[in-house]
Coordinates of C-alpha atoms in Angstrom, one line a residue:
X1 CA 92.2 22.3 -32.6
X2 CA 91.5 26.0 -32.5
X3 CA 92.9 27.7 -29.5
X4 CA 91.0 31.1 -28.1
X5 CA 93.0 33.5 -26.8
X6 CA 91.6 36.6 -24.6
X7 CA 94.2 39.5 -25.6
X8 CA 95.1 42.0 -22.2
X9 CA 95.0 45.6 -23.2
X10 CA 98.7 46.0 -22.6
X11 CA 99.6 43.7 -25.3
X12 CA 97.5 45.8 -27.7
X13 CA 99.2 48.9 -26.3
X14 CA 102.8 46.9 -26.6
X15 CA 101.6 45.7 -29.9
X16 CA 99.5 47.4 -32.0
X17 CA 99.0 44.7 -34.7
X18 CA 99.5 41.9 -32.0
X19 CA 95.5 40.5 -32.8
X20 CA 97.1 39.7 -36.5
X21 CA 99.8 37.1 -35.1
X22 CA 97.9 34.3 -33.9
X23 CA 97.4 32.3 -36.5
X24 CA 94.4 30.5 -37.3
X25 CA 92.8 30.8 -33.9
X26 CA 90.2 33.1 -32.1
X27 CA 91.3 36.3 -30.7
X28 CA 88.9 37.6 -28.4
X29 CA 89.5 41.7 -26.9
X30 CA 87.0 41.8 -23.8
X31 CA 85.3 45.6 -24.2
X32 CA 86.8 46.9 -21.3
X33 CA 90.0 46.5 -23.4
X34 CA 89.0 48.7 -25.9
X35 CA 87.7 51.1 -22.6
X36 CA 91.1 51.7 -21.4
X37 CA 92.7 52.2 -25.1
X38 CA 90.1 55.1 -25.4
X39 CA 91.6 56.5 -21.9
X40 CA 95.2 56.4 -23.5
X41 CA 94.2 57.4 -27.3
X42 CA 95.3 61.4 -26.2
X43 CA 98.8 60.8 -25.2
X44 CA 101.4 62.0 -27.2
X45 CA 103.6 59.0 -26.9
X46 CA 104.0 55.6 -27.4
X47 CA 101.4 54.4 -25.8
X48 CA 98.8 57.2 -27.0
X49 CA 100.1 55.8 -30.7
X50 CA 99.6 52.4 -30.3
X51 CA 96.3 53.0 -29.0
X52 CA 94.6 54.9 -31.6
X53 CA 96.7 52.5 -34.2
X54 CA 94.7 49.6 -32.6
X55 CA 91.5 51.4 -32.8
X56 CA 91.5 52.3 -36.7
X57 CA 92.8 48.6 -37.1
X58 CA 89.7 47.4 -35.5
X59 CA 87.9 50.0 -37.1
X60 CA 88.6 48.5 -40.6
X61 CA 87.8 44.8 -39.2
X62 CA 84.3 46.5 -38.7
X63 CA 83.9 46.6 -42.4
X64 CA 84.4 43.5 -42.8
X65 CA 81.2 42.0 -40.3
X66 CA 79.7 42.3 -36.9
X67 CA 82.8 42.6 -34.5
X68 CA 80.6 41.2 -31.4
X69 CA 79.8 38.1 -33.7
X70 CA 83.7 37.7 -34.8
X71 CA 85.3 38.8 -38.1
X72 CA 87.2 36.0 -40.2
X73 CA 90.7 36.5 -40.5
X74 CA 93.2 35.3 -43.5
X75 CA 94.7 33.2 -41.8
X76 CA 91.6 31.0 -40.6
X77 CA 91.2 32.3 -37.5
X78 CA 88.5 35.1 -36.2
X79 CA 88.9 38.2 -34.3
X80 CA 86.1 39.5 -32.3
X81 CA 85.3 42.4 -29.8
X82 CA 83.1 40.4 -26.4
X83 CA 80.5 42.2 -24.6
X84 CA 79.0 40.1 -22.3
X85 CA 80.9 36.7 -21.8
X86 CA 81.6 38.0 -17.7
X87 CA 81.6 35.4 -15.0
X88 CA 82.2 37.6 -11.6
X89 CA 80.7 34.4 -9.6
X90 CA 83.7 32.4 -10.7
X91 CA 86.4 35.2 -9.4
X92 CA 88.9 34.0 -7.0
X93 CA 87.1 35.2 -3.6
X94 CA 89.2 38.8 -2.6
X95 CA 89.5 40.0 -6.4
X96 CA 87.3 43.2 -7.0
X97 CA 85.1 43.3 -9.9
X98 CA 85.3 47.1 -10.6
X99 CA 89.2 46.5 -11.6
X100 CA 89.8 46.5 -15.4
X101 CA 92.3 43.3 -15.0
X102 CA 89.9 41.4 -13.2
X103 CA 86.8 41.9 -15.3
X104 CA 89.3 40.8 -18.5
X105 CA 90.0 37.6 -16.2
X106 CA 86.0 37.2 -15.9
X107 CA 85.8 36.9 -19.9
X108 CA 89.0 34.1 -19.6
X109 CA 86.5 32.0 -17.1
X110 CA 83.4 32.5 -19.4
X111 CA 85.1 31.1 -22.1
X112 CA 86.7 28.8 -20.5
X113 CA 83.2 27.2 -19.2
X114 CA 81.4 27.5 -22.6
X115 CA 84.2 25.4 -24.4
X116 CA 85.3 22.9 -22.3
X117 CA 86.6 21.1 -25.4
X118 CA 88.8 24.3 -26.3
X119 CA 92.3 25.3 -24.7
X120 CA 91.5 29.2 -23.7
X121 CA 94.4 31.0 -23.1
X122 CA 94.9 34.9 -21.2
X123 CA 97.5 36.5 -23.0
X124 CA 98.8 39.3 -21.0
X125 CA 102.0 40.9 -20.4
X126 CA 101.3 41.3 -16.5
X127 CA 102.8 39.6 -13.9
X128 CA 100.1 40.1 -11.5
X129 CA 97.2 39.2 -13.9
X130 CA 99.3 35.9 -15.1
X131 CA 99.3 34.9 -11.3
X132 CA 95.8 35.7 -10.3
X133 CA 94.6 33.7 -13.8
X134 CA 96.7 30.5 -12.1
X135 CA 94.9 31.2 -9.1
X136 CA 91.5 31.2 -10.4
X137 CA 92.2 28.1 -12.9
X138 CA 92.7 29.7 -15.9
X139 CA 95.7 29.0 -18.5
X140 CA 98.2 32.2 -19.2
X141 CA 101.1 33.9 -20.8
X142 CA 103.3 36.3 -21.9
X143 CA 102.8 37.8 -25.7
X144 CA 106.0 36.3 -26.9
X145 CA 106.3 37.1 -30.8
X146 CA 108.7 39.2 -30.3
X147 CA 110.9 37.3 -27.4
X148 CA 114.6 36.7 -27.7
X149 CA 115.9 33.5 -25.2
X150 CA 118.8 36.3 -23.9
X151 CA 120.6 32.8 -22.7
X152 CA 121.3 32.4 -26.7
X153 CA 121.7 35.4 -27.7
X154 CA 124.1 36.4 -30.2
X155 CA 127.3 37.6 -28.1
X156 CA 129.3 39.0 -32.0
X157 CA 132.1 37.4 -30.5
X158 CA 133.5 33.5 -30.8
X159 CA 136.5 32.4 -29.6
X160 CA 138.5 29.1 -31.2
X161 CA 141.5 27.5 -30.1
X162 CA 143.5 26.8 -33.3
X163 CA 147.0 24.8 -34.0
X164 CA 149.5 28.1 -33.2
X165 CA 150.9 27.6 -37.1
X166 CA 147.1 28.9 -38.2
X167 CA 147.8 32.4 -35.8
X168 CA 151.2 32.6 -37.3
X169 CA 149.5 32.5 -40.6
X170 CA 147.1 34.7 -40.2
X171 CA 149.9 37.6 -39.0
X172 CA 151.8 36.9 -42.0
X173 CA 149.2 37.0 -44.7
X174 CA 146.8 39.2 -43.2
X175 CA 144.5 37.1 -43.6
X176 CA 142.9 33.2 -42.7
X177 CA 140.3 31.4 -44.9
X178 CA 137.8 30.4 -43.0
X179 CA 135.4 27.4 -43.9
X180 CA 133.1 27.4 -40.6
X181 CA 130.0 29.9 -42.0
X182 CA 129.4 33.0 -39.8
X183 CA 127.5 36.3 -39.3
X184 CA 128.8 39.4 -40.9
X185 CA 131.2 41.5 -39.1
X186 CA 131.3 38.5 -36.1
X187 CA 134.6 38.3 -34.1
X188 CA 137.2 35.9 -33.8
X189 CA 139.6 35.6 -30.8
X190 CA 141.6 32.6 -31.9
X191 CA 144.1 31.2 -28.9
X192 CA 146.6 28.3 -28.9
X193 CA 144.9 25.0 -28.7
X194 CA 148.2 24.1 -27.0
X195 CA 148.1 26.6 -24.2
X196 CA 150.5 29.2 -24.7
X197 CA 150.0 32.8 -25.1
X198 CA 149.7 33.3 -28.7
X199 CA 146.5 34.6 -29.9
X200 CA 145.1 37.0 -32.8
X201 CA 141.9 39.0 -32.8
X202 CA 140.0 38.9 -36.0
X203 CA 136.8 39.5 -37.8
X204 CA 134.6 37.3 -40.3
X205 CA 135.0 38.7 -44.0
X206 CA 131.8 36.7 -45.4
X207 CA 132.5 37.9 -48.9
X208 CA 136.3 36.4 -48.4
X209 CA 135.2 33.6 -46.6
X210 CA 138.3 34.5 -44.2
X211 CA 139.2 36.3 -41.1
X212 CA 141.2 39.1 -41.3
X213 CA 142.6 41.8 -39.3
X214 CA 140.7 45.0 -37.1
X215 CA 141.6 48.1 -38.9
X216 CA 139.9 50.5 -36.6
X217 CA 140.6 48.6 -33.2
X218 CA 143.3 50.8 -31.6
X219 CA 142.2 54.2 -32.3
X220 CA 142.1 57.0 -30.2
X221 CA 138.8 58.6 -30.2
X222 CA 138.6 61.6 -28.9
X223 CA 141.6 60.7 -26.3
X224 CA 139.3 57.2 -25.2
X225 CA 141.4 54.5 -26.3
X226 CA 139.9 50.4 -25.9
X227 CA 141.5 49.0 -22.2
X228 CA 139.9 44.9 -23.3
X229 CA 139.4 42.7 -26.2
X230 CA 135.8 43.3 -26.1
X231 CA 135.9 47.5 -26.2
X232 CA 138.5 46.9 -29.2
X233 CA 136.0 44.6 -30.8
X234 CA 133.4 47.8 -30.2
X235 CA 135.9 50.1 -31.4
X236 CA 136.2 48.5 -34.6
X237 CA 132.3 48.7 -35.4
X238 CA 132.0 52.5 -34.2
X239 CA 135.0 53.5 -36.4
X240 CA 133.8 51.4 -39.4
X241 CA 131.7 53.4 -41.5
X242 CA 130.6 51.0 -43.6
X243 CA 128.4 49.3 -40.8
X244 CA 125.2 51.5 -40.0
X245 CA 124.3 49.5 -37.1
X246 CA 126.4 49.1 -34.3
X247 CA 124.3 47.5 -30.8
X248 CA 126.6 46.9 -27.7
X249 CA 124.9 45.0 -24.8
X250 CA 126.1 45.3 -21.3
X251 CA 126.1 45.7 -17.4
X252 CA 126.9 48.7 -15.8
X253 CA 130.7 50.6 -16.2
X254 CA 131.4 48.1 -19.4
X255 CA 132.2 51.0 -21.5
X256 CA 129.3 51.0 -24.1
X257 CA 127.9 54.9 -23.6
X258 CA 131.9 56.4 -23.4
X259 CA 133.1 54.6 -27.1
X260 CA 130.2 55.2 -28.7
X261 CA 130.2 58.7 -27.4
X262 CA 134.1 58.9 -27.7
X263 CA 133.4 57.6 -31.3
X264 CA 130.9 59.5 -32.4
X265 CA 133.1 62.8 -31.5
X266 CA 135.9 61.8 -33.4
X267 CA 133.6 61.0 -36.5
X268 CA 131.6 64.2 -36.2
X269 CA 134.1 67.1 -34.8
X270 CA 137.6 65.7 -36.3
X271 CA 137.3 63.3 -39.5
X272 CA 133.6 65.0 -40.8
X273 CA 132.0 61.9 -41.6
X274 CA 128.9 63.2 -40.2
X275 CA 127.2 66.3 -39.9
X276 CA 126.2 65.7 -36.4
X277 CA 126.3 63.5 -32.8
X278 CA 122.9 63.4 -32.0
X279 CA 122.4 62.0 -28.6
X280 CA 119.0 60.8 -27.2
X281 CA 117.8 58.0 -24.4
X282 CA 114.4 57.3 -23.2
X283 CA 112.4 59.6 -20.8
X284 CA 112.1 56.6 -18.1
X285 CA 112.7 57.6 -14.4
X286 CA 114.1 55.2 -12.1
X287 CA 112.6 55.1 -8.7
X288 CA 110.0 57.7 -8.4
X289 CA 109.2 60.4 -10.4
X290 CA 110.2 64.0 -9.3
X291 CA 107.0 65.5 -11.4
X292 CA 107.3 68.6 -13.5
X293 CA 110.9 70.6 -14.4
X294 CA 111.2 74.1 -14.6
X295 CA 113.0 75.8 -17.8
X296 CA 113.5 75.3 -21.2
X297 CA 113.8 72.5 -22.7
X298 CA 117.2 72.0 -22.5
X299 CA 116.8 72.6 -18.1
X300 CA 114.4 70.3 -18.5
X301 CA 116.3 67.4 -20.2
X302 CA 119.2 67.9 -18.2
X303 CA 118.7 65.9 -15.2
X304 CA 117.3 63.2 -17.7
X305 CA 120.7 63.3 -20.0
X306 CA 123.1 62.7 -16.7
X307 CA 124.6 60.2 -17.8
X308 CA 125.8 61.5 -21.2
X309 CA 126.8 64.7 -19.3
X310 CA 129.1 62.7 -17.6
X311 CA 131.1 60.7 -20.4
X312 CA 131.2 64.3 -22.1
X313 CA 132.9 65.8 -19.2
X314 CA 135.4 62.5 -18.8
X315 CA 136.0 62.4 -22.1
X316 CA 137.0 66.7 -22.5
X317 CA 138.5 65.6 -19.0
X318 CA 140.7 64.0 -21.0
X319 CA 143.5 67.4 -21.9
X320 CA 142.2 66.7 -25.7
X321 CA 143.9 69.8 -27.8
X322 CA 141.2 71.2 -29.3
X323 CA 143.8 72.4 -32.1
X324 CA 145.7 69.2 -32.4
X325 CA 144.7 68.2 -35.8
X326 CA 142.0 70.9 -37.2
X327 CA 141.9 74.7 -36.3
X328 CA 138.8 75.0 -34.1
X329 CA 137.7 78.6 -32.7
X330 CA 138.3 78.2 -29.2
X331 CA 135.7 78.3 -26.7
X332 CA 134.3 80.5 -24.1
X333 CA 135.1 79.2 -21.1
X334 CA 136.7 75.8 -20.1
X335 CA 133.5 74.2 -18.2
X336 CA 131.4 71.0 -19.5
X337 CA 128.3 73.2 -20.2
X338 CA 130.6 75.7 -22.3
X339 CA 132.6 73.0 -23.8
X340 CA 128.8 71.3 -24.7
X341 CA 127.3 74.4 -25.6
X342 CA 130.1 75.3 -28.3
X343 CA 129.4 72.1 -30.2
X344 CA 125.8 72.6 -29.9
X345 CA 126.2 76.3 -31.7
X346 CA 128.2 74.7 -34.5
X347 CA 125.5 72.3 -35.1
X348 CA 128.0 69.2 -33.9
X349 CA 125.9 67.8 -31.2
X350 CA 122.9 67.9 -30.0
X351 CA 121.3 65.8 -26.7
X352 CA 117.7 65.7 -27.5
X353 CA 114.6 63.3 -26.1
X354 CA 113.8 60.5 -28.1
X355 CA 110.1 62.1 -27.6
X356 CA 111.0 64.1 -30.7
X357 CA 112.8 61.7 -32.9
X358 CA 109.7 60.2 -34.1
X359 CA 108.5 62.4 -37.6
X360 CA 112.1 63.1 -38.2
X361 CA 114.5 62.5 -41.3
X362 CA 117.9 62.0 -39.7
X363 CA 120.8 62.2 -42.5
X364 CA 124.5 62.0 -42.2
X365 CA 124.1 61.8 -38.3
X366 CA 126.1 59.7 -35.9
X367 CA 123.0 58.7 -33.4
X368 CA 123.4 57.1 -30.0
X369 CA 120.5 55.6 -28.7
X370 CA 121.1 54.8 -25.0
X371 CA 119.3 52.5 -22.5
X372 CA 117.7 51.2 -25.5
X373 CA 116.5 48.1 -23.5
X374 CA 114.0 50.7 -22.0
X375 CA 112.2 50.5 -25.6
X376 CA 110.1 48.3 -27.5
X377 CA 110.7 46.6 -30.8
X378 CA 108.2 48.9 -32.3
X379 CA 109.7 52.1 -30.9
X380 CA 113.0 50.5 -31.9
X381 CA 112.0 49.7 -35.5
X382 CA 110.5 53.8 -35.3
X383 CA 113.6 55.3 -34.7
X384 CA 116.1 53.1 -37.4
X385 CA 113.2 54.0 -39.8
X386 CA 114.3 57.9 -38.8
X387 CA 117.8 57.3 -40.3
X388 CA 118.4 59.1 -43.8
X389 CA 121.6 58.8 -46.1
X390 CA 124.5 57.8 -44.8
X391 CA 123.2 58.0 -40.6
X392 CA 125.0 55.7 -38.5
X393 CA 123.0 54.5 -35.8
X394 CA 124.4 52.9 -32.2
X395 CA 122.3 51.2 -29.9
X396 CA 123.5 50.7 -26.2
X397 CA 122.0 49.0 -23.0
X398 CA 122.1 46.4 -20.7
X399 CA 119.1 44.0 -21.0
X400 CA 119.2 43.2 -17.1
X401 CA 118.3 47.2 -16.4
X402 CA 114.9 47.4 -17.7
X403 CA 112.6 49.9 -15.9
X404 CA 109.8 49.8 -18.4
X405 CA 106.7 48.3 -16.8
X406 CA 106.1 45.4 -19.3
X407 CA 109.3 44.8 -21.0
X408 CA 111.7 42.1 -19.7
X409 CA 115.2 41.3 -20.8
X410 CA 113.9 38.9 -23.4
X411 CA 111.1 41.1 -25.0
X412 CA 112.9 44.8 -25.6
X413 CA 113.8 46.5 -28.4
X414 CA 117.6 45.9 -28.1
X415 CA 117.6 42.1 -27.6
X416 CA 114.9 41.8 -30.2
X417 CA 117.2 44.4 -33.3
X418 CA 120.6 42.4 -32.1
X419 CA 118.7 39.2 -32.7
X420 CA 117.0 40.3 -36.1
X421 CA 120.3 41.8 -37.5
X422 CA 122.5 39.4 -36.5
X423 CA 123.2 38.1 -40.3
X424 CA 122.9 41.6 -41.9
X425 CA 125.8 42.7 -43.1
X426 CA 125.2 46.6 -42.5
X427 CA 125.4 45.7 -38.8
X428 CA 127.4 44.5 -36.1
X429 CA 127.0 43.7 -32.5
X430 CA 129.5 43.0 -29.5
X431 CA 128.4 41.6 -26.1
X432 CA 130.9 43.5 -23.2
X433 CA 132.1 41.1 -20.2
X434 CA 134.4 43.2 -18.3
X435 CA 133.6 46.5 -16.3
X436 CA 136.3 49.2 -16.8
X437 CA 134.6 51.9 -14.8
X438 CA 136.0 50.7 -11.2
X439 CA 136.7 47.6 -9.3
X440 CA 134.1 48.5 -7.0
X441 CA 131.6 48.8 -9.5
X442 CA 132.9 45.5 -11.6
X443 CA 132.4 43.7 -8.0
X444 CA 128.6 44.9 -7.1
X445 CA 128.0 44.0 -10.9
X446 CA 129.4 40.5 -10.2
X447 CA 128.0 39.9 -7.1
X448 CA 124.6 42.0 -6.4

C-alpha cells in the first residue's frame, strides 16, 4: 500500500531533489513549506541554492498538472503542493499555531484522519518536530537517503593474524597474493596468529590481487614524519599521487589536518606536483556567533582559519631549511604571517572560504577540505565537482563534531563520500584511532 509522506521544509532545503526519492508513494509539501523556502531563496549560500533549486523543480511539476490536485510522478507515485488539509483542533494542547513547524504537523494530523487505511508519515530532519509529532500521535522520521550506519563504516584498515611464514614471505618477495576480495587501496596490518611480535603493514593491489608494500609511508613531509600505524597508513594516500581522493575520519589531536597539511606542502613547495595548497573549511561557528569582522577579507577569515594557522606555524616550527633541497628566495621576516604570506605571493597557498569554491575550476591543486562533517552530501559532491586535471582532493573531519543544525554523524557529507567511494580505486580512506596531539587531550577524547 501507498505510503503519504508530509516532506518538512528542511529536508527540501537539505535536499533539493529529496520529493524525487520516495518511490511510488505520495509526497505531500504543506504551503507553508514553500512559505519559508521563499524567505531563504536570497541567500547566497547553501541554503539560498537549495531553495530556489526546489522552487524551479516544482515549477516544472506545474507543467505537468494542477500541483494542489497532485502531479503523477514516474515512478508511480504523486507529488502535490496542500493548501488546506490543517487540523489546529487536533494540536497537542501548548503548541502555537502561528509556528511554521506546528502548522506542517497540522497537515500530518489531517491526513492522518482522512486515510485511516494509509500509513502517513512526517519526514523531517528536526529533533523537536519528530518529538512533538510522537506526542500528538503522529508517525515520524529522519530523511535517510543519504544515511551511513557510522557503526559500519568503512575504517580502510583490516587487520589479519596470518601463520608468521606468510609475513616472512611477504618481506622477501615484496609482495603476498591475496585471495580474500577487497577495496582499492584498503590496508592490511597482518600480525602473528601465534602471538609474537612479527607483523607487516600492507596495502591491497586489486589489479595484483596481492598485498604489497607502502612506498610513501615513512616520508618526511615538510619535517612531519607518521608517530602510528594509522598516520603511516594516511601518509601513504597523501604522498600517492595516483589517488585523488584521500578522506581521513577522526577525533580531536589524531593527526588528520597536520599530514594532510604537512603533505600538501611537500607536494606543492618542494616536489611541484601541484601548482597550489589551497586550504578551505566551512564558515560554521561553534558556540555563539561573534557577528560581523572588520577588514579584508583575509582579517576577516582569520579567526575562522585558526586551526590551519596553527598546524602552519607547528609545522615551519619545525627548523625546516627553507634551502635544503631547492633554492627558495628567502623571506621577510621569520613570523607565521610572513612565512604564510611569502607562499601566498608565490601563488603556493592560499586559505580561502569554501563560500567561494562553488563556480570554480580547480586544476593541479592539492585541496584540503577540513571539518568536512560540517557539510552536506550535496555541498560535498559541489566541491569534488570543482576539481580539474590532475587536483588532488583531501577531506578531513571527525563525524562526532558536527555543529551543523540538521546534520548528524550518519547523514554528512564525509561519512556519506567515504561510504560511496569506498570501492573506487581513485580513492582511499583511513579511520585514525590514536590521538598524537597530547595525553591530555587523547584522555578527554577517551573519556568526555
Amino acid at each position: 500500500m501507498k505510503k503519504i509522506f508530509i516532506i518538512d521544509t528542511n529536508v527540501l532545503l537539505h535536499d533539493p531533489l529529496a520529493i524525487t526519492k520516495f518511490q511510488d508513494n505520495d509526497v505531500v509539501i504543506p504551503l507553508v513549506a514553500i512559505e519559508e523556502m521563499d524567505n531563504q531563496k536570497r541567500r547566497q549560500d547553501e541554503v539560498g541554492r537549495n531553495a530556489r533549486r526546489v522552487a524551479r523543480l516544482i515549477d516544472e511539476l506545474r507543467g505537468k498538472g494542477k500541483i494542489y490536485e497532485g502531479v503523477p510522478t514516474e515512478k508511480g507515485g504523486t507529488i502535490k503542493v496542500e493548501l488546506n488539509h490543517q487540523h489546529f483542533d487536533k494540536l497537542c494542547a501548548g503548541l502555537e499555531r502561528s509556528k511554521s513547524d506546528n502548522r506542517i504537523l497540522a497537515v500530518a494530523l489531517a491526513y492522518k484522519e482522512e486515510f485511516p487505511d494509509k500509513q502517513v508519515i512526517l519526514v523531517t530532519k528536526d529533533t523537536y518536530l519528530r518529538i512533538k509529532a510522537d506526542v500528538c500521535g503522529v508517525n515520524s522520521e529522519d530523511y535517510k537517503t543519504d544515511k551511513v550506519n557510522l557503526d559500519e563504516l568503512y575504517t580502510g584498515i583490516k587487520e589479519v593474524q596470518v601463520k608468521p611464514e606468510l609475513i616472512d614471505q611477504f618481506y622477501s618477495k615484496n609482495i603476498l597474493p591475496w585471495e580474500e576480495e577487497l577495496f582499492p587501496n584498503q590496508f592490511v596490518y597482518l600480525t602473528d596468529e601465534y602471538g609474537s611480535s612479527k607483523s607487516a603493514l600492507t596495502r591491497y593491489n586489486p589489479d595484483k590481487k596481492a598485498l604489497v608494500p607502502l612506498l610513501f609511508a615513512n616520508t618526511d613531509a615538510w619535517g612531519i614524519k607518521a608517530r602510528n600505524k594509522e598516520q603511516r597508513f594516511a601518509m601513504e594516500l597523501l604522498m600517492d599521487d595516483h589517488v585523488s581522493l584521500v578522506t581521513l575520519v577522526g577525533q580531536a589531536g589524531t593527526g588528520k589536518t597536520l599530514l594532510a597539511v604537512a603533505a600538501g606542502l611537500q607536494k606543492v613547495i618542494e616536489e611541484g606536483v601541484y601548482r597550489k595548497l589551497l586550504i578551505t573549511r566551512p564558515v560554521i561557528p561553534l558556540g555563539n556567533d561573534i557577528g560581523f569582522l572588520p577588514g579584508d577579507k583575509d582579517e576577516k577569515m582569520r579567526p575562522w582559519m585558526s586551526p590551519i594557522y596553527d598546524n602552519l606555524e607547528y609545522i615551519f616550527g619545525q627548523g625546516r631549511d627553507m634551502k635544503k633541497e631547492k633554492e627558495f628566495d628567502k623571506p621577510k621576516g621569520n613570523n607565521i604571517d610572513s612565512l604564510i604570506q611569502y607562499f601566498k605571493d608565490k601563488g603556493q597557498l592560499e586559505l580561502e572560504a569554501l563560500t567561494y569554491i562553488r563556480g570554480r575550476t580547480i586544476p593541479r591543486q592539492y585541496l584540503i577540505v577540513d571539518e568536512a562533517q560540517n557539510l552536506t552530501p550535496h555541498e560535498v559532491k559541489t566541491i569534488l565537482t570543482r576539481a580539474g586535471e590532475g587536483t588532488k582532493v583531501v577531506l578531513t573531519g571527525d563525524p562526532q563534531q558536527i555543529d551543523h543544525p540538521y546534520l548528524d554523524s550518519s547523514s554528512n557529507g564525509l561519512t556519506y563520500v567515504v561510504d560511496k567511494f569506498k570501492g573506487i580505486g581513485l580513492a582511499g580512506h583511513v579511520t585514525f584511532v590514536k590521538g598524537e596531539r597530547s595525553e591530555l587531550a587523547q584522555t578527554a577524547a577517551e573519556i568526555i
